[in-house]
Coordinates of C-alpha atoms and ligand atoms in Angstrom, one line a residue:
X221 CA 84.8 90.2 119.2
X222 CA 84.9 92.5 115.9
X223 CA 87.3 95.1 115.0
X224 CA 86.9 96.9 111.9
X225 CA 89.7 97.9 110.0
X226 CA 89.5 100.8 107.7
X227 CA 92.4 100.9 104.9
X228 CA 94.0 97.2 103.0
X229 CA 97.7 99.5 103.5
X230 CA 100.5 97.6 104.9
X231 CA 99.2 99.4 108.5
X232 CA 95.9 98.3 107.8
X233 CA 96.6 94.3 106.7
X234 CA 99.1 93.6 109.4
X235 CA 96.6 94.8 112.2
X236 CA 94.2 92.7 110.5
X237 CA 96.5 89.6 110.2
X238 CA 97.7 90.4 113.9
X239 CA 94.4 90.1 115.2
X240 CA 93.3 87.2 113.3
X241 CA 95.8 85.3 114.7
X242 CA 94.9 86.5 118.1
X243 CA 91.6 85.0 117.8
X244 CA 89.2 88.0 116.8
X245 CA 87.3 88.5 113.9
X246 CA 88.0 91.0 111.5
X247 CA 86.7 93.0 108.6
X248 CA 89.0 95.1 106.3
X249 CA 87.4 98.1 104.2
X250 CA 88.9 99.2 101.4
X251 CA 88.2 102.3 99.3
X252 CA 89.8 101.2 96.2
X253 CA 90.2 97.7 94.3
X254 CA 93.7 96.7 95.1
X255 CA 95.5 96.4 98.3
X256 CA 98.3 97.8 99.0
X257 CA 97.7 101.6 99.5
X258 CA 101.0 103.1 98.7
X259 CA 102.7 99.9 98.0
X260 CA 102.3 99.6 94.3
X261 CA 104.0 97.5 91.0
X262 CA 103.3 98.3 87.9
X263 CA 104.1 96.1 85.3
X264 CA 104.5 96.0 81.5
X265 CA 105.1 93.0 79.3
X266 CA 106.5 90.8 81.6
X267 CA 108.7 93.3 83.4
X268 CA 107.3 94.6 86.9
X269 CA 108.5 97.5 88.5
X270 CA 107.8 99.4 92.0
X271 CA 106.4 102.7 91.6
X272 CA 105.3 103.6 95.2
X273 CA 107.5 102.2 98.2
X274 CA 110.9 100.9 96.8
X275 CA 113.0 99.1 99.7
X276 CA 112.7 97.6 103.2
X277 CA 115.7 97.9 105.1
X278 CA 117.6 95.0 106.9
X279 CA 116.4 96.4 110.2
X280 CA 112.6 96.6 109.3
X281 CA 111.6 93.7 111.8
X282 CA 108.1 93.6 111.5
X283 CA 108.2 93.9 107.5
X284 CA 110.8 90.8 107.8
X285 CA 108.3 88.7 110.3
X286 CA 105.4 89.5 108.2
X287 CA 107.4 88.1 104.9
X288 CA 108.5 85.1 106.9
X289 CA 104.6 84.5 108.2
X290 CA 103.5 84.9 104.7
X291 CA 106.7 82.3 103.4
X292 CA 108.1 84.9 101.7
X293 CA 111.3 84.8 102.8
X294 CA 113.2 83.1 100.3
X295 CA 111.9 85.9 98.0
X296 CA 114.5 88.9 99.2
X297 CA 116.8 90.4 97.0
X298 CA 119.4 92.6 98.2
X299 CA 120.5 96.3 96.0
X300 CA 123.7 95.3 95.5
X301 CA 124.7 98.3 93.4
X302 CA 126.1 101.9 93.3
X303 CA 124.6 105.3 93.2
X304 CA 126.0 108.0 90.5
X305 CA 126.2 111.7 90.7
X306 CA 127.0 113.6 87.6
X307 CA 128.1 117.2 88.2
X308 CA 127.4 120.5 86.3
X309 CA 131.6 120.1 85.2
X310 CA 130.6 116.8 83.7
X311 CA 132.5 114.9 86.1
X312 CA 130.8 111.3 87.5
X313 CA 131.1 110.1 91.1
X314 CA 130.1 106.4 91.4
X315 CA 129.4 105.4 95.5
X316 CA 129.1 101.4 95.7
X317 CA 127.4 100.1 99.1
X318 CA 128.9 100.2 102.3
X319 CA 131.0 104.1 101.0
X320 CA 132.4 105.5 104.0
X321 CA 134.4 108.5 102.8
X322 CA 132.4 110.9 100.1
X323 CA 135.0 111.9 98.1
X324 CA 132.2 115.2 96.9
X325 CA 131.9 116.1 101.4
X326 CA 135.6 117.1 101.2
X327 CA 137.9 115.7 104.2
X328 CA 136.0 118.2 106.5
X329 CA 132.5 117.7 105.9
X330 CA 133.2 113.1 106.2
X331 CA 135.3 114.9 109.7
X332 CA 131.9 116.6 110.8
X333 CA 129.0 114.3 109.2
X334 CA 131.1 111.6 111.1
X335 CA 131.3 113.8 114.4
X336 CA 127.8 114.4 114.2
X337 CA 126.7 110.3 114.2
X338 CA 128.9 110.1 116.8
X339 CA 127.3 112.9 118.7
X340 CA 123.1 112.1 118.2
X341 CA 123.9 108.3 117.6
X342 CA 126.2 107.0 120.1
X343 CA 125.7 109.5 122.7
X344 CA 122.4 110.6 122.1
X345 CA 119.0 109.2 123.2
X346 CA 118.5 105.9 122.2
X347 CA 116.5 105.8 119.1
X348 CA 113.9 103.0 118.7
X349 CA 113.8 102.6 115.2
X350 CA 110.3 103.6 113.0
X351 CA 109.0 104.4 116.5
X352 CA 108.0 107.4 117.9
X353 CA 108.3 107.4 121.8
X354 CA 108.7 110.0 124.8
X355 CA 110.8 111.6 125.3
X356 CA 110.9 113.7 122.5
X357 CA 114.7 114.7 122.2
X358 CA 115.6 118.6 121.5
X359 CA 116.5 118.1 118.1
X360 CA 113.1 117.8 116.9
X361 CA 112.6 121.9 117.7
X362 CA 115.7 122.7 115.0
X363 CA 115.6 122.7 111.5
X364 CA 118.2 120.2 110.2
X365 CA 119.4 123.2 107.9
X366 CA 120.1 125.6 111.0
X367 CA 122.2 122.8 113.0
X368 CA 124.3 122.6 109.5
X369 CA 124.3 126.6 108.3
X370 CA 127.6 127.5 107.8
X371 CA 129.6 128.6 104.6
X372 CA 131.9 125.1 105.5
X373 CA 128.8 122.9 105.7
X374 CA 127.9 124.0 101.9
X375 CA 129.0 120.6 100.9
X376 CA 127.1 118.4 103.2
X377 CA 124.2 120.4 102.8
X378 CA 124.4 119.9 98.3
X379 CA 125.5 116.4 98.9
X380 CA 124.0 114.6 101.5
X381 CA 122.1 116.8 103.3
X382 CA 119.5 117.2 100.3
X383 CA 119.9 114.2 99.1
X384 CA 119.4 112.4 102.0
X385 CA 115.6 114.0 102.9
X386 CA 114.6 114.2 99.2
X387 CA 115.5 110.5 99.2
X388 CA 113.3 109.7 102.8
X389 CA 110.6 112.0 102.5
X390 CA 110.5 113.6 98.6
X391 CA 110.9 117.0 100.6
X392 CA 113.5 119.0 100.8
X393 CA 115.6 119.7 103.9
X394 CA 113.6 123.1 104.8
X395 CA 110.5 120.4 106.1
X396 CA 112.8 118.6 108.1
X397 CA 114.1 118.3 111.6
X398 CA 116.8 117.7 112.6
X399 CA 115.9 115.1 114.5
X400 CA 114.4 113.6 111.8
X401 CA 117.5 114.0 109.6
X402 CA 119.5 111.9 112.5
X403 CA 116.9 108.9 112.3
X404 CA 117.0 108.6 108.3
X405 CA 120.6 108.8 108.6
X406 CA 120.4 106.0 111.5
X407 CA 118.4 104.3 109.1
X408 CA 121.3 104.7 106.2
X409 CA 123.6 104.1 108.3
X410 CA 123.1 100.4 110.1
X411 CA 121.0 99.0 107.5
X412 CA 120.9 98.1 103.4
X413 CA 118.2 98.4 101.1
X414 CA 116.0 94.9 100.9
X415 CA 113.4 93.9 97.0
X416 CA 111.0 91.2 96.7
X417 CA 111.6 89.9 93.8
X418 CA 107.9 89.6 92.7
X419 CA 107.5 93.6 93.9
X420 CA 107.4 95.3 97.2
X421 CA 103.9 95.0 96.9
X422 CA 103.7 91.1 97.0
X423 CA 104.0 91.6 100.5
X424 CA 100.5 93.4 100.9
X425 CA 99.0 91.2 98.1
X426 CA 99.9 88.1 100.3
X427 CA 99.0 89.3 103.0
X428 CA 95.2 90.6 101.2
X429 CA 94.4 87.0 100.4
X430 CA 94.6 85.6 104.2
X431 CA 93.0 88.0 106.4
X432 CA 90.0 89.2 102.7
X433 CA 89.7 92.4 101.8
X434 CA 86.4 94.3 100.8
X435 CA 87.5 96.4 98.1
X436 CA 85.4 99.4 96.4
X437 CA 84.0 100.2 100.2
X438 CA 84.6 103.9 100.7
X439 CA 84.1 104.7 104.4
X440 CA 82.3 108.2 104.5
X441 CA 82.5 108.4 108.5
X442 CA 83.0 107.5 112.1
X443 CA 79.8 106.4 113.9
X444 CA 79.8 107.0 117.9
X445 CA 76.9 106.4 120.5
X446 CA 77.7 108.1 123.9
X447 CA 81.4 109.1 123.3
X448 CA 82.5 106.0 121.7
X449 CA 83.4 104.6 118.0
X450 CA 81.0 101.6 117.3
X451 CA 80.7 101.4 113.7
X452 CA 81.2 103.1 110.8
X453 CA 78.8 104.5 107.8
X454 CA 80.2 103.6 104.0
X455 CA 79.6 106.1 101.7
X456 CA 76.6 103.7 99.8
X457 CA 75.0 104.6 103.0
X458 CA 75.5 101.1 104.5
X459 CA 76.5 101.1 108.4
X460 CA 79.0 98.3 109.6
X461 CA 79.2 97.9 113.5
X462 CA 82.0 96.1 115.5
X463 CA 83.8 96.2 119.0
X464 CA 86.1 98.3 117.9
X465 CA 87.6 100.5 115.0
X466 CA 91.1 100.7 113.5
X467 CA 92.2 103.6 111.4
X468 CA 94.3 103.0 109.5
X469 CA 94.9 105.5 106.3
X470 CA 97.1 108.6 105.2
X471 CA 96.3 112.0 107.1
X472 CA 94.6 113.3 104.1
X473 CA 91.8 110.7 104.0
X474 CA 91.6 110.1 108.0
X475 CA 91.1 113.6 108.7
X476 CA 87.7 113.3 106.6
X477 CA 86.1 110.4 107.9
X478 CA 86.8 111.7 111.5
X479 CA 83.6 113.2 113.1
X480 CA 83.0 116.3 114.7
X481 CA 83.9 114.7 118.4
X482 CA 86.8 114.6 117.4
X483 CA 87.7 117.8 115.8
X484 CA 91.3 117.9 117.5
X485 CA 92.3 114.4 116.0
X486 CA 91.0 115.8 112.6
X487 CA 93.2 118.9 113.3
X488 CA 96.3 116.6 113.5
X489 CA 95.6 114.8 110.3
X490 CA 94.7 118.4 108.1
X491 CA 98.0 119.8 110.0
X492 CA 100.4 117.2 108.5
X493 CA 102.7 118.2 105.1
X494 CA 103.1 115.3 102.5
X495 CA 103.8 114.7 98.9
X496 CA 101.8 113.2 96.2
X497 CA 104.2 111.1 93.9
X498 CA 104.1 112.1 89.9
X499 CA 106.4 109.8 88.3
X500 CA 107.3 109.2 84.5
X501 CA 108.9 106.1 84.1
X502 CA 110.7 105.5 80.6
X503 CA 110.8 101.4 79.7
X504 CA 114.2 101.8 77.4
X505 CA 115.2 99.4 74.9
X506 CA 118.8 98.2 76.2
X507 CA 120.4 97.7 79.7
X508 CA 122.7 100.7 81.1
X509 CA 126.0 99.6 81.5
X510 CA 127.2 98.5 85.1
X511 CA 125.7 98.2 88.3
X512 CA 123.8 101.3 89.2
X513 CA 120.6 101.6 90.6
X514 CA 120.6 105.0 91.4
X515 CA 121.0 108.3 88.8
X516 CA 121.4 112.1 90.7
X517 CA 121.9 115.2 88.6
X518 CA 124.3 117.6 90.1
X519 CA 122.3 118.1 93.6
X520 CA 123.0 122.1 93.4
X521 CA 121.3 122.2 89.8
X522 CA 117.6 121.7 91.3
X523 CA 116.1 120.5 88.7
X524 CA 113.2 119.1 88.3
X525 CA 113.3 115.3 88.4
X526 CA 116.3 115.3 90.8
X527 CA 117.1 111.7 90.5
X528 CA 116.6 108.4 88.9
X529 CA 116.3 104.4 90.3
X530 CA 116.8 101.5 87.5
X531 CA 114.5 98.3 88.3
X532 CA 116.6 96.4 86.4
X533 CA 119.8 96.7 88.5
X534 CA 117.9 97.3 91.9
X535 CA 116.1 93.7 91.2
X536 CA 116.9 91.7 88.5
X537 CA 114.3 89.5 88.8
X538 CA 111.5 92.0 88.4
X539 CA 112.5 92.7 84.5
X540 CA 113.2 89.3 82.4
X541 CA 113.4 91.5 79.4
X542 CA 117.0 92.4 80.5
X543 CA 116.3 95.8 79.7
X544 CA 116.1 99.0 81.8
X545 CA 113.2 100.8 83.3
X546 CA 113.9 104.4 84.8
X547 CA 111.5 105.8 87.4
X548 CA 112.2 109.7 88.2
X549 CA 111.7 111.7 91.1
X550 CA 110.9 115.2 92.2
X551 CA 110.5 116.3 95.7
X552 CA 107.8 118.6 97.3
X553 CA 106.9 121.7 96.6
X554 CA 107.2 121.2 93.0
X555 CA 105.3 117.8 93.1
X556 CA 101.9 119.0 93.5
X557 CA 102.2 121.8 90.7
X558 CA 103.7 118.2 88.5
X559 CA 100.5 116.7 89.3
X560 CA 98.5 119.5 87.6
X561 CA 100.6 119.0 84.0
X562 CA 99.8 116.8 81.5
X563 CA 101.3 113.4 80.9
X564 CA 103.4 114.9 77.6
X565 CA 104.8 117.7 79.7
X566 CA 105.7 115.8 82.5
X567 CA 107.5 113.3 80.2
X568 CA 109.0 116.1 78.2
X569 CA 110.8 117.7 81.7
X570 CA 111.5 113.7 82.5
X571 CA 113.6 113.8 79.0
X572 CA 115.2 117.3 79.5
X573 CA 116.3 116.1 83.0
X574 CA 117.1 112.6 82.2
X575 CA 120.0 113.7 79.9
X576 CA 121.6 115.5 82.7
X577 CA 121.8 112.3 84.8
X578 CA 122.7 109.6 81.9
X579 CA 123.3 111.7 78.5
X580 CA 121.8 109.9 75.4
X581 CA 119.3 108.3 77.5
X582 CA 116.4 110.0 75.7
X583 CA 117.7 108.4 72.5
X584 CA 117.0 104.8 73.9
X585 CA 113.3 104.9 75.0
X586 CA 110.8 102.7 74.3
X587 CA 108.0 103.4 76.0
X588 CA 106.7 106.2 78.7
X589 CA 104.0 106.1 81.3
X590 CA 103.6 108.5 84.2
X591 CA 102.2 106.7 87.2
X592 CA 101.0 109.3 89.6
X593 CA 99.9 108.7 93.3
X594 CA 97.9 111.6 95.1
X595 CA 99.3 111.0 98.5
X596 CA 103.0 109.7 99.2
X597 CA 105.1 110.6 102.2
X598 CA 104.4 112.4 105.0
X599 CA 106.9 115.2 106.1
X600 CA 108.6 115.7 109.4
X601 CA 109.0 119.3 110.1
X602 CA 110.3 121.0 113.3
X603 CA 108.6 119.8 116.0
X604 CA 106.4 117.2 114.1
X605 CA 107.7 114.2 116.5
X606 CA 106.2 116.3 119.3
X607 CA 102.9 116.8 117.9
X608 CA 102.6 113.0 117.1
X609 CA 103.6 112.2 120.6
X610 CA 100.5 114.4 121.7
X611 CA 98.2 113.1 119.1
X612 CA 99.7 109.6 120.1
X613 CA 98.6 110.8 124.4
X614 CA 95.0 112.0 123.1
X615 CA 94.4 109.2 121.0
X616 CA 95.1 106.8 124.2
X617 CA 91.8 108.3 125.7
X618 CA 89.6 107.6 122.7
X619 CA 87.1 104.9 123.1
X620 CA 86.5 102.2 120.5
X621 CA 89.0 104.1 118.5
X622 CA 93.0 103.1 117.5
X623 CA 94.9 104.4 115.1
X624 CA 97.7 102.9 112.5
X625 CA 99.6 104.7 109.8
X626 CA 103.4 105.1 108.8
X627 CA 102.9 108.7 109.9
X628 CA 103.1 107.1 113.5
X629 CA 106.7 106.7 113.3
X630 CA 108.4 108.1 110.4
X631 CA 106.8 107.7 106.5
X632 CA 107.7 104.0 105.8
X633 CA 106.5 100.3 105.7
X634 CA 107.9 99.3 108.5
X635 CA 106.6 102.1 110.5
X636 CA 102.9 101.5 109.1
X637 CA 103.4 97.6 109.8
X638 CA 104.7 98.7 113.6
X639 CA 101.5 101.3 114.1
X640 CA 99.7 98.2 113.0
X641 CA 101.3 95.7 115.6
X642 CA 100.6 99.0 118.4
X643 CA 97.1 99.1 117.5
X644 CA 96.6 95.1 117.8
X645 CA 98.5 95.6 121.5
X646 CA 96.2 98.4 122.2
X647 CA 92.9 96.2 121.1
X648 CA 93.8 93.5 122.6
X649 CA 94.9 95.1 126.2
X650 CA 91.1 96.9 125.5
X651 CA 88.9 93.8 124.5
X652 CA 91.2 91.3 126.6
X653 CA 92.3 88.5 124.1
Ligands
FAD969 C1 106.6 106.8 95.7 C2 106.7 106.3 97.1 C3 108.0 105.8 97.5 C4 108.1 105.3 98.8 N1 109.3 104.7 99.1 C5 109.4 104.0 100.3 C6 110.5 103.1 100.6 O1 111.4 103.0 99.8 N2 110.5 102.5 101.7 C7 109.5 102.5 102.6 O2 109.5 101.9 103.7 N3 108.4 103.3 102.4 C8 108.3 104.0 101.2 N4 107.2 104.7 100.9 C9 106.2 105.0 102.0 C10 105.3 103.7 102.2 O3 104.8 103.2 101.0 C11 104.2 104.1 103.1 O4 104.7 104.8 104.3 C12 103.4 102.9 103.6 O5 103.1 102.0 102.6 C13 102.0 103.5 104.2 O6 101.2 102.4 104.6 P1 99.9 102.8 105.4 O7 99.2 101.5 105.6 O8 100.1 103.6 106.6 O9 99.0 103.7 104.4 P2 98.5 103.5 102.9 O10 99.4 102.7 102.1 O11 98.3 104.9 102.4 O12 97.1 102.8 103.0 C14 95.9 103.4 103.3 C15 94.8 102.7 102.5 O13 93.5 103.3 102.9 C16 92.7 103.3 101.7 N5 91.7 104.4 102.0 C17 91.8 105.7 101.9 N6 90.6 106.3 102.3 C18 89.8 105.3 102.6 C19 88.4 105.3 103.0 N7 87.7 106.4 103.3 N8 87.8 104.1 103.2 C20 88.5 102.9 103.0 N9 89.8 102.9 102.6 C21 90.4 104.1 102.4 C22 93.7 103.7 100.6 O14 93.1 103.3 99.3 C23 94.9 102.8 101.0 O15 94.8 101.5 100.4 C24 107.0 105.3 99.7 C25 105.8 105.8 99.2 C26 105.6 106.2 97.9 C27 104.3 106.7 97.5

């Protein structure tokens, strides 16, 4: 029994270590010569630093039972710190962990953001975390930014509102639900950001090493034979056969490999809004004071690069020079024209925004490199969970055919790893192991 799995993503290596350990044999094919995907660490004498995927969360289970498989464990590091806004007046706010009255939401906006969790969360459906399930609720056919449009929601809407989505998604709040908006604040709200202190990405590269990984093996397309998936054709023309196929990419590169039988699948995938991911990151030659991982301009400013994380106070571990690293972030539309500039313009911007979110910081750099990654995070417009949930119902019918991505159920790792664990169900109620 042979599944081939296309893409060494988190989605892509947990189905693979999954089905490994349910007896079948695998092969894992890889267009590129890392694994990983969007998972990434760049690193720079001696300090590493995540530049794709930044945290799991304390409720991302099958993250947390991969690490364990992998005896990882013992290698979580918790973001202990704060997050700053500085305001167009000048003014800071500093918001440690665990904040539970925004100072910047005034008394009425904590009164309705708070009636609002009560509202979807506690009496709401139930919502199965990084899943996406039946029923759809109602909430994913409003825009987040219609539910909250009054001149009294201004506040929430600068503060948290936008924050909060370019935060999940790098979009802004006009490509998101607002059923989408309840489950990343669900997510903020019972859980706390989770490092590896070797990188996100020593998850993945664990993970690479047990199941192998064929790297630098493009697959150009789908092979069927009387309406079902039995192999696939790389793009050096070679063909690999199996029992069964697992799909596991980003929409942009599934919907190309997807053949003409299945033009409605390919629909889905060319239908779906994302990101790419340009991102300077300035190496500085000191440590910022305190405990702050997180840097925001005044929200209502829109600039640019919107915010700021520090590696050094998000994981310690990861820089043993002691000094900081700064990795800056821009959110969608803007982050496909940043991907067109050159590297000196988008670290000029960086500079010019930078000194809006830690003034003088310009003066302490030591080094700049922009690490850019074509393909992101996937956005979750109005009625986007319905549209999964029919591409989910389709897909059921294929033959020879499952599917894993973090698109699945909600742009994250612990969504991809969950598709992944589906998938594995799927082939395994299919191929009966
Ligand atoms: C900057 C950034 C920040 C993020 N922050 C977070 C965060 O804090 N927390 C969080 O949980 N998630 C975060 N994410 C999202 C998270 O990284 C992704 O949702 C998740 O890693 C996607 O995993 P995947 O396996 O579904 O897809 P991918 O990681 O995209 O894997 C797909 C793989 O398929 C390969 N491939 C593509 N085409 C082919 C082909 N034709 N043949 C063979 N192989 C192919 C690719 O090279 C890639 O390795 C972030 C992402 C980015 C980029």
């Amino acid at each position: 029994m042979k599944v081939l799995i296309i893409g060494a993503g988190i989605s892509g290596l947990a189905s693979a270590y999954w089905l490994g350990k349910a007896g079948y044999e695998t092969e894992v094919l890889e267009s590129s010569e890392k694994p990983g995907g969007r998972m990434v660490t760049l690193e720079r004498k001696g300090d590493r630093l995540d530049v794709g995927a930044q945290f799991y969360h304390t409720n991302f289970k099958h993250c947390f039972d991969l690490m364990e498989e992998m005896k990882m464990s013992g290698e979580r590091t918790d973001v202990t710190g704060s997050m700053v806004y500085r305001l167009q007046d000048g003014s800071v706010r500093e918001y440690p962990r665990g904040t539970i009255y925004m100072d910047l939401l005034g008394l009425g906006g904590n009164l309705k953001l708070y009636w609002n969790v009560f509202r979807h969360l506690a009496l709401g459906p139930k919502i199965i975390p990084y899943h996406i399930n039946d029923p759809i609720p109602t909430s994913d056919s409003i825009a987040v930014l219609d539910h909250f449009n009054r001149e009294s929601d201004r506040a929430l809407r600068d503060f948290l509102i936008f924050p909060l989505a370019v935060g999940a998604t790098m979009g802004p709040p006009e490509y998101m639900s607002l059923y989408h908006f309840i489950r990343a604040l669900h997510t903020f709200a019972i859980s706390h950001h989770v490092c590896l202190a070797r990188g996100v990405s020593s998850l993945t590269d664990e993970l690479a090493k047990v199941v192998g990984v064929q790297y630098g093996s493009p697959v150009k397309q789908l092979i069927m034979e009387k309406g079902k998936v039995v192999g696939v054709e790389l793009k050096n023309g070679q063909v690999r056969k199996a029992d069964h196929v697992i799909v596991a990419l980003d929409s942009a590169s599934a919907a190309k490999i997807l053949p003409d039988e299945m033009a409605e699948e390919r629909r889905f995938f060319e239908g779906i809004i994302y990101s790419p991911s340009p991102m300077p990151v300035f190496f500085l030659d000191r440590p910022l004071p305190g405990n702050v991982w997180n840097y925001w301009s005044d929200p209502r400013m829109q600039r640019t690069f919107l915010f700021a994380i520090d590696e050094r106070a998000k994981v310690p571990q990861m820089c043993p020079s002691v000094k900081s690293v700064l990795t800056f972030w821009a959110v969608l539309p803007k982050t496909f024209d940043l991907c067109k500039q050159s590297d000196g313009d988008l670290a000029k911007q960086a500079k010019e925004d930078a000194e809006l979110m830690i003034p003088g910081v310009s003066n302490w750099i030591e080094d700049i490199q922009i690490v850019r990654l074509p393909y992101a995070t996937e956005q979750y417009p109005v009625g986007a969970y319905q549209r999964i949930m029919d591409f989910k119902h389709r897909a059921e019918k294929l033959d020879g055919i499952s599917f894993a991505s973090s698109l699945l159920g909600g742009t994250n790792m612990e969504s991809a790893a969950g598709s992944g664990f589906d998938a594995v169900a799927r082939v395994r109620r299919i191929l009966g192991k």
